[in-house]
Amino acid sequence: MSNKDRQFRPVAVPDVRVGGFWGKWQDAVCNATAEILLDRCVEAGMLQALDVSRPNPGIIIPIQPWGGTTQMFWDSDLAKSIETIAYSLYRRPNPRLEARADEIIDMYERLQDKDGYLNTWFQRVQPDRRWTNLRDHHELYCAGHLIEAAVAYYQATGKRKRKLLDVMCRFADYMISKFGHGEGQLPGYCGHQEIELALVKLARVTGEKKYLDLSKFFVDERGQEPHFFTEEAIRDGRSPKDYIQNTYEYSQSHEPVRRQKKVVGHAVRAMYMYSGMADLATEYKDDTLTDALETLWDDLTTKQMYVTGGIGPSAKNEGFTDYYDLPNDTAYAETCASVALVFWASRMLGRGPNRRFADIMEQALYNGALSGLSLDGKTFFYDNPLESTGKHHRWKWHNCPCCPPNIARLVASVGAYMYGVAADEIAVHLYGESTVRLELGGSDVTLRQVTNYPWDGAVSIKLDLKEPRQFALLLRIPEWANGSRLSVNGSSIDLDAVIVDGYARIERAWAGGDAVSLDLPLQLRPQYANPKVRQDAGRVALMRGPLVYCAEEVDNGGELNAIVVPEELPEARTAILEDLEGAVAVELPVERESTADWGTSLYRATPAARSAARLRLVPYHLWDNREAGEMLVWLQAEKRGA
């Protein structure tokens, strides 16, 4: 079957119940994060700004020092918090938290103008500046996050509560009248992408194609000449050169999207844009978008991505620099950027499952994104270095608090990323203890995954159908899973005979009680960087399954750069760490360089002596959950022939 004819869409979050590994993380969100997000938004002054019953907010002085002052993007942070709350309520009802979310939704309804416009900043702080600076002012970006929150709240409350959905449909209808090439319309788009993918979600939940068409308009207009941002600035009396990064590459608006071949600029903006493009490619079966995205995908993943799935090495532009520029100790690798890479990767599966997208989705999810949330769900990383001297720690909040609700909403909705559904196909993209109930061609199908993945590679999938039905079940076989074994009802399947784009495709008449068994070997394996990555020369990173492992001082003492990993990996042992909630650590013999006999010289003619040592590695996403200390991902590797 040609990918051009396929349209895989994600399942709704309430259709999946997760347990095991992801269940624990979702419990942390339910127990702590969801309410913490709301509390800290309140402490920052966000509700004071939103509530029309209070005086015009002007510049709010926050209760807590992390609040900063009133921000024009606060609607997005409240929206992502509401989205997180929605998913947490589905997993664990919380009437008090639900009432707080309802109160905020009521505030948005009261704030909305009669024409549908809705934006706290431009209704309460700068009403005269509405739609005057799309390049910098985040109006459509905030609208996009509110749309995503509306869809989530509607679905997660069992379609009982659609007030916010109705509010955002009115706003989207207003935008349809506002944007276009007709008289009095704006042929523009947002400087910070987000509205594009949100409108696709709105179209899917409402069945209204007009929202897809608006999303397509924003994507098609981006980067066209004459340049909208230039003309907008002139019309507004601003200099077109007065720009935060002095280049339209920052917002990926330097040329039309279908002509872009290099991933540039602000990392989160890029990932959000590509996510919207991929959704539109699926909905419109648009090969021109798919072709452009595949070029950009290869550019990112072969030249500009950390082994953790982190992206965007520079704090200066929160984004990309030069090819193969991947510093470890100063890595920015914003949590939001890895979250958004998960978004993009999942949407690249819309035109058919392909391992090269799903493997990266998993890599970014388990490593670059999940590291942004502490085990207890109470503290966060904004940036995610791959090396630390012991001074980098999670914080409670930030004056630009985009990352906490972003990683929280991803964790709370992770079940939707595990599965994809087409007309007569079900794809399993991610493995994890879960139950999904879905509809396939008018028939109800339930899949139950039983597994301790990612700690163990054994996966059992049981099917429940009321009557037999012919369809294809597709199971991702990760590129790293050499020697995988697959069976159906106890009969072995020849993987080589059924692999299509990295997925085992099993088409048959399935019946209730059918069982699929998959075994994915989880050997420790080395990862070496392209020699062009100068920061990783002579270094090795270690992975087990989808997890990147790192060394921490709490397990190994200090001076982690003195550890030398043998060229041929020795037999490794695993250990269960109770202080990391049952995580699997890896232990192996190594050598350690000693400074005991070095003396006071800074340099000398002979290398340091070595002695035998034992190395304990823990999953990267769990670092800084125990005692403070050094951390290292890229370890010194034994030189060939040494």
XYZ file of C-alpha atoms in Angstrom:
642
model
C 0.000 0.000 0.000
C 1.332 3.427 -0.924
C 1.875 5.894 1.904
C 0.272 8.504 -0.325
C -3.104 6.829 0.182
C -2.907 6.394 3.961
C -4.097 8.646 6.737
C -3.125 7.549 10.230
C -4.537 9.637 13.038
C -3.790 9.480 16.768
C -6.299 8.071 19.195
C -7.923 10.431 21.709
C -6.244 10.626 25.097
C -9.298 9.267 26.997
C -9.257 6.179 24.769
C -5.973 4.996 26.320
C -5.319 3.966 29.891
C -1.632 3.615 30.760
C 0.046 1.814 33.627
C 3.551 0.672 34.440
C 6.330 3.146 33.645
C 4.113 5.874 32.217
C 1.417 5.276 34.779
C 3.835 6.295 37.538
C 4.730 9.477 35.702
C 1.089 10.290 35.121
C 0.401 9.731 38.806
C 3.101 12.295 39.609
C 1.314 14.764 37.334
C -2.035 14.002 38.993
C -0.619 14.099 42.528
C 1.468 17.229 42.164
C 2.191 18.839 38.801
C -1.320 19.684 37.617
C -2.142 21.711 40.706
C 1.358 23.166 41.010
C 1.077 24.572 37.487
C -2.135 26.345 38.374
C -0.871 27.578 41.737
C 2.235 29.101 40.210
C 0.296 30.685 37.364
C -1.874 32.342 40.008
C 1.152 33.445 42.026
C 2.634 35.000 38.888
C -0.481 37.150 38.515
C -2.080 35.453 35.522
C -5.623 35.333 36.892
C -5.387 38.916 38.038
C -4.636 39.823 34.432
C -7.430 37.645 33.010
C -10.291 38.508 35.383
C -12.405 41.353 33.958
C -13.923 41.948 37.398
C -10.551 43.275 38.538
C -8.979 46.578 37.502
C -6.980 46.751 34.279
C -3.806 44.871 35.221
C -1.153 47.066 33.619
C 2.159 45.788 34.906
C 1.564 43.209 37.638
C 4.070 42.770 40.429
C 3.952 39.035 41.162
C 3.589 37.477 44.590
C 6.590 35.237 43.981
C 9.957 36.345 42.550
C 9.750 33.937 39.623
C 6.684 35.607 38.162
C 8.413 38.417 36.296
C 5.980 41.072 35.140
C 2.825 40.797 33.065
C 3.598 38.822 29.886
C 1.748 38.853 26.588
C 2.124 35.070 26.271
C 0.499 34.225 29.624
C -2.621 32.862 27.908
C -0.471 30.076 26.494
C 0.800 29.070 29.924
C -2.684 29.026 31.434
C -3.910 27.067 28.424
C -1.238 24.378 28.715
C -1.992 24.155 32.429
C -5.698 23.642 31.693
C -4.765 21.000 29.120
C -2.664 19.189 31.726
C -5.504 19.417 34.236
C -7.907 17.986 31.657
C -5.774 14.899 31.100
C -5.159 14.476 34.825
C -8.917 14.593 35.521
C -9.447 11.782 33.057
C -6.967 9.630 34.928
C -7.959 10.707 38.420
C -11.105 12.774 39.106
C -10.417 15.805 41.269
C -13.562 17.913 41.774
C -11.702 20.772 43.439
C -9.140 21.060 40.643
C -11.867 20.710 38.019
C -13.788 23.557 39.666
C -10.689 25.746 39.521
C -10.294 25.008 35.808
C -13.998 25.743 35.245
C -13.577 29.093 36.967
C -10.736 30.050 34.610
C -12.774 28.935 31.606
C -15.630 31.120 32.837
C -13.194 34.037 32.970
C -12.224 33.487 29.349
C -15.858 33.344 28.335
C -16.520 36.664 30.087
C -13.429 38.222 28.521
C -14.287 37.238 24.938
C -15.435 40.091 22.671
C -18.731 39.838 20.824
C -16.871 39.339 17.526
C -15.020 36.347 19.021
C -11.635 37.919 19.686
C -9.906 36.634 22.811
C -6.513 37.594 24.217
C -5.829 38.777 27.754
C -2.970 41.107 26.858
C -4.637 42.806 23.928
C -7.964 43.195 25.649
C -6.714 44.205 29.080
C -3.271 45.778 28.670
C -2.775 47.023 25.095
C -6.159 47.028 23.353
C -4.892 49.537 20.767
C -2.164 47.134 19.568
C -4.369 44.252 18.414
C -3.081 42.553 15.209
C -0.356 45.197 14.733
C 2.708 42.987 15.267
C 2.072 39.333 14.468
C 5.812 38.825 14.209
C 6.513 39.372 17.904
C 3.276 39.532 19.864
C 2.149 35.896 20.127
C -1.567 36.536 19.491
C -2.096 33.501 17.286
C 0.319 31.444 19.375
C -1.808 32.039 22.478
C -4.948 31.264 20.507
C -3.441 27.967 19.414
C -2.702 26.834 22.949
C -6.180 27.831 24.087
C -7.636 25.767 21.223
C -5.582 22.737 22.285
C -6.766 23.210 25.873
C -10.370 23.450 24.682
C -10.139 20.214 22.704
C -8.451 18.435 25.617
C -10.999 19.610 28.182
C -13.906 18.632 25.939
C -12.529 15.147 25.318
C -11.219 14.452 28.816
C -14.508 15.417 30.481
C -16.342 12.883 28.337
C -17.662 15.674 26.088
C -19.663 16.991 29.059
C -18.008 20.374 29.102
C -17.671 22.231 25.828
C -17.761 25.843 27.033
C -14.106 26.486 26.224
C -14.491 24.605 22.935
C -17.377 26.865 21.948
C -15.389 29.937 22.974
C -12.465 28.897 20.805
C -14.669 27.946 17.853
C -16.025 31.497 17.951
C -12.487 32.861 18.004
C -11.425 30.576 15.146
C -14.459 31.683 13.128
C -13.442 35.292 13.754
C -9.901 34.474 12.550
C -11.310 33.010 9.341
C -12.925 36.378 8.651
C -9.795 38.288 9.670
C -7.120 36.445 7.680
C -6.970 36.067 3.919
C -6.485 38.063 0.735
C -9.892 39.699 0.668
C -10.574 43.355 1.271
C -9.761 44.332 4.854
C -8.129 40.976 5.602
C -4.582 40.280 6.768
C -2.418 38.012 4.584
C -0.342 37.158 7.641
C 0.732 34.470 10.070
C 2.229 34.236 13.562
C 5.871 34.832 14.427
C 5.660 31.920 16.861
C 4.033 28.906 15.224
C 1.396 26.943 17.158
C -1.953 27.939 15.678
C -1.297 25.680 12.693
C -1.328 22.375 14.573
C -4.062 23.539 16.976
C -6.483 24.258 14.144
C -5.997 20.708 12.874
C -7.002 19.390 16.304
C -10.042 21.652 16.246
C -11.009 20.441 12.780
C -10.705 16.808 13.794
C -12.846 17.148 16.905
C -15.540 19.317 15.272
C -15.481 17.838 11.751
C -15.242 21.387 10.343
C -12.914 21.558 7.331
C -12.843 25.364 7.494
C -10.378 25.134 10.366
C -8.084 22.939 8.289
C -8.267 25.493 5.512
C -7.239 28.310 7.852
C -4.288 26.269 9.088
C -3.275 25.623 5.490
C -3.520 29.351 4.747
C -1.073 30.176 7.536
C 1.379 27.521 6.325
C 1.104 28.470 2.657
C 1.578 32.198 3.331
C 4.692 31.843 5.446
C 7.800 33.274 3.809
C 6.062 34.497 0.680
C 7.100 37.785 -0.950
C 6.373 40.590 -0.485
C 7.203 39.578 3.073
C 4.323 40.089 5.458
C 6.516 40.907 8.459
C 8.372 43.588 6.498
C 5.177 45.217 5.274
C 3.587 44.907 8.707
C 6.510 46.699 10.343
C 6.414 49.547 7.829
C 2.650 49.881 8.237
C 3.111 50.015 12.007
C 5.854 52.648 11.853
C 8.574 50.223 12.907
C 11.851 49.461 11.196
C 11.762 46.006 9.561
C 15.340 45.571 10.779
C 14.348 46.051 14.413
C 14.110 42.333 15.091
C 15.231 40.240 18.046
C 17.535 37.992 15.975
C 17.873 40.231 12.915
C 16.821 37.419 10.580
C 13.576 35.822 9.493
C 15.271 32.450 9.870
C 14.534 32.831 13.579
C 10.840 32.183 12.869
C 11.377 29.971 9.793
C 9.735 32.653 7.641
C 12.794 33.396 5.485
C 11.335 31.521 2.515
C 8.195 29.522 1.672
C 7.999 26.356 3.733
C 8.104 23.966 0.799
C 11.456 25.396 -0.291
C 13.128 25.122 3.111
C 15.845 22.488 3.304
C 17.772 23.382 6.476
C 16.437 23.458 10.028
C 17.233 26.933 11.349
C 16.212 29.446 13.968
C 14.248 29.029 17.183
C 13.906 25.306 17.894
C 10.396 25.241 19.359
C 8.968 27.428 16.602
C 10.482 25.133 13.985
C 9.118 21.953 15.569
C 5.629 23.425 15.981
C 5.623 24.528 12.363
C 6.745 21.152 11.077
C 4.087 19.500 13.255
C 1.362 21.586 11.641
C 2.780 20.922 8.181
C 2.827 17.177 8.820
C -0.783 17.200 10.008
C -1.815 19.092 6.874
C 0.168 16.697 4.695
C -1.894 13.876 6.201
C -5.265 15.609 5.945
C -4.768 16.909 2.389
C -2.508 14.054 1.205
C -0.080 16.800 0.231
C 3.119 15.262 -1.125
C 4.759 18.672 -1.503
C 4.632 19.146 2.258
C 5.706 15.574 2.959
C 8.706 15.865 0.644
C 9.840 19.112 2.263
C 9.424 17.653 5.745
C 11.460 14.552 4.946
C 14.335 16.747 3.773
C 14.132 18.804 6.953
C 13.878 15.646 9.070
C 17.125 14.286 7.667
C 18.800 17.660 8.147
C 17.861 17.727 11.827
C 18.484 14.124 12.803
C 21.769 13.612 10.945
C 23.467 16.943 11.722
C 21.772 18.834 14.570
C 20.346 16.511 17.238
C 21.815 15.392 20.545
C 21.890 11.684 21.364
C 19.166 12.441 23.942
C 16.836 13.831 21.282
C 17.625 17.289 22.598
C 17.748 20.015 19.957
C 18.827 23.644 19.796
C 22.304 23.973 21.390
C 22.297 27.750 21.810
C 20.705 29.850 24.558
C 21.177 32.985 22.458
C 18.434 32.116 19.986
C 16.991 29.138 21.881
C 17.772 27.219 18.756
C 20.122 26.062 16.061
C 23.645 27.145 15.172
C 25.997 25.305 12.810
C 25.956 21.712 11.669
C 27.534 19.319 14.189
C 27.734 22.036 16.866
C 26.598 20.024 19.894
C 28.328 21.203 23.070
C 27.475 19.168 26.133
C 28.055 21.319 29.204
C 26.443 24.415 27.664
C 23.716 22.575 25.768
C 20.482 24.534 25.811
C 18.328 21.670 24.486
C 15.151 23.252 25.828
C 12.615 20.839 27.272
C 9.925 22.423 25.078
C 12.028 21.710 21.992
C 12.225 17.972 22.689
C 8.523 17.925 23.554
C 7.848 19.591 20.206
C 10.124 17.108 18.414
C 7.898 14.360 19.836
C 4.922 16.253 18.379
C 6.559 16.458 14.952
C 7.776 12.871 14.901
C 4.341 11.549 15.846
C 2.736 13.540 13.037
C 5.252 12.279 10.496
C 3.610 8.896 11.073
C 0.347 10.230 9.677
C 0.988 9.000 6.158
C 2.127 5.600 7.248
C 4.236 4.091 10.048
C 7.978 4.435 9.534
C 10.595 3.475 12.068
C 12.878 6.404 11.331
C 10.264 8.777 12.727
C 8.970 6.617 15.569
C 12.445 5.733 16.853
C 13.309 9.428 17.182
C 9.936 10.108 18.808
C 10.780 7.521 21.440
C 14.348 8.775 21.872
C 13.242 12.376 22.401
C 10.350 11.350 24.647
C 12.304 9.204 27.097
C 15.407 11.373 27.226
C 15.334 14.960 25.987
C 11.747 15.653 27.094
C 11.191 13.552 30.220
C 14.332 14.898 31.863
C 12.430 18.196 32.191
C 10.239 16.814 35.019
C 11.388 15.562 38.414
C 10.238 12.195 39.711
C 7.853 13.809 42.178
C 6.443 16.128 39.520
C 7.301 19.273 41.484
C 10.399 20.759 39.825
C 11.568 21.260 36.254
C 14.462 21.666 33.834
C 14.221 24.388 31.189
C 17.568 23.541 29.553
C 19.065 20.053 29.487
C 22.868 19.813 29.333
C 24.601 16.482 28.818
C 27.346 17.342 31.286
C 27.274 19.140 34.621
C 29.834 20.083 37.239
C 27.091 19.863 39.838
C 25.665 23.361 39.578
C 22.731 22.666 37.242
C 19.497 21.850 39.044
C 15.767 21.848 38.548
C 13.841 24.941 39.579
C 10.324 25.603 40.821
C 9.262 28.065 38.135
C 10.515 30.518 35.538
C 9.509 33.972 34.343
C 8.924 32.330 30.944
C 7.154 29.213 32.239
C 6.561 27.390 28.956
C 8.394 24.154 29.788
C 6.640 22.935 32.974
C 3.151 22.694 31.454
C 4.564 21.471 28.143
C 6.263 18.400 29.577
C 3.340 17.859 31.952
C 0.744 17.816 29.175
C 2.929 15.449 27.133
C 3.307 12.996 30.001
C -0.391 13.201 30.808
C -1.350 12.505 27.175
C 1.387 10.025 26.266
C -1.107 7.253 25.519
C -2.229 9.112 22.411
C 1.309 8.842 21.000
C 1.451 5.078 21.441
C -1.102 4.190 18.772
C -2.199 5.299 15.314
C -5.326 4.246 13.415
C -6.137 4.210 9.714
C -9.095 2.783 7.795
C -8.083 -0.848 8.277
C -4.778 -0.669 10.137
C -3.669 -0.218 13.740
C -0.086 0.830 14.429
C 1.687 0.405 17.754
C 4.341 3.106 17.789
C 5.412 2.965 21.437
C 5.486 0.151 23.936
C 4.218 0.494 27.473
C 1.652 -0.982 29.845
C -1.635 0.294 28.424
C -5.140 -0.463 27.201
C -6.545 1.280 24.133
C -10.137 1.128 22.974
C -10.666 2.262 19.414
C -13.018 2.013 16.484
C -11.870 0.425 13.249
C -14.259 0.511 10.314
C -17.290 0.564 12.598
C -16.015 -2.215 14.859
C -14.754 -1.810 18.414
C -11.258 -3.149 19.042
C -9.384 -3.239 22.344
C -5.640 -3.813 22.631
C -3.991 -4.530 25.970
C -0.240 -4.187 26.292
C 1.299 -6.031 29.217
C 4.945 -5.121 29.691
C 7.562 -3.654 32.012
C 9.072 -1.694 29.134
C 11.485 0.143 29.016
C 13.110 -1.790 31.875
C 12.289 -5.106 30.181
C 11.861 -5.839 26.472
C 9.079 -8.442 26.708
C 5.781 -7.120 25.331
C 2.480 -9.008 25.240
C -0.492 -7.613 23.305
C -3.929 -9.157 23.690
C -6.853 -8.326 21.422
C -10.497 -8.092 22.339
C -13.100 -8.013 19.529
C -16.783 -8.848 19.589
C -16.468 -10.633 16.244
C -13.541 -11.546 13.968
C -12.320 -8.763 11.712
C -9.717 -8.482 8.973
C -7.166 -5.742 9.518
C -3.436 -5.133 9.755
C -1.619 -4.762 13.048
C 1.721 -2.969 12.731
C 4.363 -3.235 15.452
C 7.465 -1.063 15.457
C 10.722 -2.994 15.623
C 13.283 -0.422 16.821
C 16.469 -0.140 14.821
C 18.492 -0.991 17.927
C 16.502 -4.193 18.662
C 18.716 -6.765 16.924
C 17.488 -10.316 17.449
C 13.869 -9.390 18.167
C 11.352 -12.229 18.206
C 7.649 -12.108 17.348
C 4.845 -14.643 17.634
C 1.052 -14.733 17.264
C -0.877 -17.185 19.432
C 2.399 -18.975 20.135
C 3.406 -19.389 16.464
C 6.638 -17.664 15.476
C 6.599 -14.993 12.784
C 9.526 -14.493 10.422
C 10.269 -10.826 11.018
C 12.250 -10.421 7.820
C 9.206 -11.500 5.842
C 6.795 -9.006 7.390
C 8.912 -5.887 8.018
C 7.743 -2.767 6.163
C 9.552 0.500 6.944
C 10.694 -0.917 10.262
C 7.254 -2.187 11.346
C 6.152 -5.807 11.498
C 2.918 -5.780 9.482
C 0.600 -8.659 10.367
C -2.584 -8.730 8.313
C -5.129 -11.409 9.140
C -8.608 -12.025 10.466
C -8.157 -11.162 14.115
C -10.436 -12.611 16.789
C -11.032 -11.942 20.434
C -8.404 -13.613 22.584
C -5.641 -13.429 19.974
C -2.277 -12.719 21.570
C 0.903 -11.231 20.150
C 4.242 -11.647 21.873
C 7.224 -9.454 21.074
C 10.650 -9.662 22.644
C 13.002 -6.700 22.177
C 16.568 -7.370 23.412
C 17.854 -4.621 25.710
C 21.614 -5.030 25.593
C 23.795 -2.113 26.600
C 25.167 -0.600 23.408
C 27.704 2.102 22.610
C 26.914 5.226 20.638
C 29.680 7.152 18.893
C 29.196 10.600 17.437
C 30.053 11.596 13.893
C 33.732 12.690 13.975
C 32.557 16.152 12.901
C 31.013 16.609 16.364
C 34.192 17.951 17.926
C 32.777 17.989 21.459
C 32.345 14.194 21.453
C 35.689 13.229 19.909
C 37.144 10.261 21.762
C 33.916 9.817 23.716
C 31.195 7.204 23.949
C 27.610 7.344 25.169
C 25.779 4.254 26.376
C 22.167 3.293 25.708
C 19.933 0.447 26.778
C 16.741 0.123 24.775
C 15.371 3.630 24.223
C 17.187 5.073 27.244
C 20.360 7.137 27.255
C 22.370 6.443 30.407
C 24.625 8.797 32.325
C 27.072 8.736 35.215
C 26.338 10.716 38.380
C 28.715 11.662 41.157
C 26.394 10.188 43.798
C 27.127 6.713 42.393
C 30.692 7.088 41.132
C 32.409 9.860 43.032
C 33.655 13.013 41.353
C 35.954 13.587 38.358
C 33.713 11.651 36.000
C 35.853 12.655 33.039
C 38.582 10.411 34.425
C 36.457 7.307 33.748
C 37.540 5.318 30.668
C 35.093 2.898 29.041
C 36.688 -0.150 27.315
C 36.393 -0.341 23.538
C 34.738 -3.740 23.805
C 31.947 -3.374 26.317
C 32.395 -5.905 29.139
C 29.551 -7.890 30.617
C 27.197 -5.435 32.308
C 24.996 -6.087 35.305
C 21.701 -4.429 36.110
C 20.488 -3.236 39.478
C 17.131 -1.959 40.686
C 17.359 1.461 42.329
C 14.684 1.896 44.960
C 15.639 5.539 45.466
C 14.693 6.125 41.812
C 11.387 4.262 42.057
C 12.589 0.959 40.675
C 14.646 2.290 37.766
C 17.158 -0.088 36.224
C 20.793 0.952 36.651
C 23.642 -0.563 34.675
C 27.011 -1.477 36.183
C 30.180 -2.444 34.353
C 33.949 -2.604 34.961
C 35.964 0.347 33.651
C 39.251 2.093 34.335
C 39.767 5.405 36.071
C 42.630 7.821 35.571
C 44.272 8.857 38.816
C 45.701 12.210 39.875
C 47.168 10.802 43.081
C 50.753 10.748 41.713
C 50.414 13.712 39.366
C 51.943 16.252 41.683
C 51.520 19.994 41.268
C 52.345 20.255 37.552
C 49.648 21.349 35.192
C 51.235 19.389 32.326
C 53.687 16.522 32.066
C 55.104 14.129 29.482
C 53.368 10.951 30.659
C 49.649 10.220 30.946
C 47.863 9.573 34.196
C 48.038 6.109 35.683
C 44.878 4.034 35.575
C 43.277 1.650 37.989
C 40.339 -0.702 37.794
C 37.002 0.769 38.788
C 33.324 0.039 38.565
C 30.893 2.366 36.808
C 27.220 2.718 37.647
C 24.977 4.354 35.052
C 21.423 5.612 35.524
C 18.866 6.745 32.940
C 19.594 10.320 31.854
C 16.013 11.437 32.430
C 16.418 10.667 36.140
C 19.569 12.649 36.849
C 19.486 15.319 39.574
C 16.724 13.515 41.452
C 19.054 12.557 44.295
C 22.141 14.261 45.726
C 23.682 17.181 43.871
C 26.857 16.418 41.964
C 28.537 15.974 38.622
C 26.803 14.298 35.674
C 28.233 13.032 32.395
C 26.682 11.396 29.313
C 29.668 11.277 26.943
C 32.357 9.255 28.701
C 35.994 8.929 27.753
C 36.410 5.973 25.396
C 39.365 3.644 25.233
C 41.416 4.435 22.121
C 41.784 1.744 19.498
C 45.024 -0.112 19.862
C 45.700 1.336 23.316
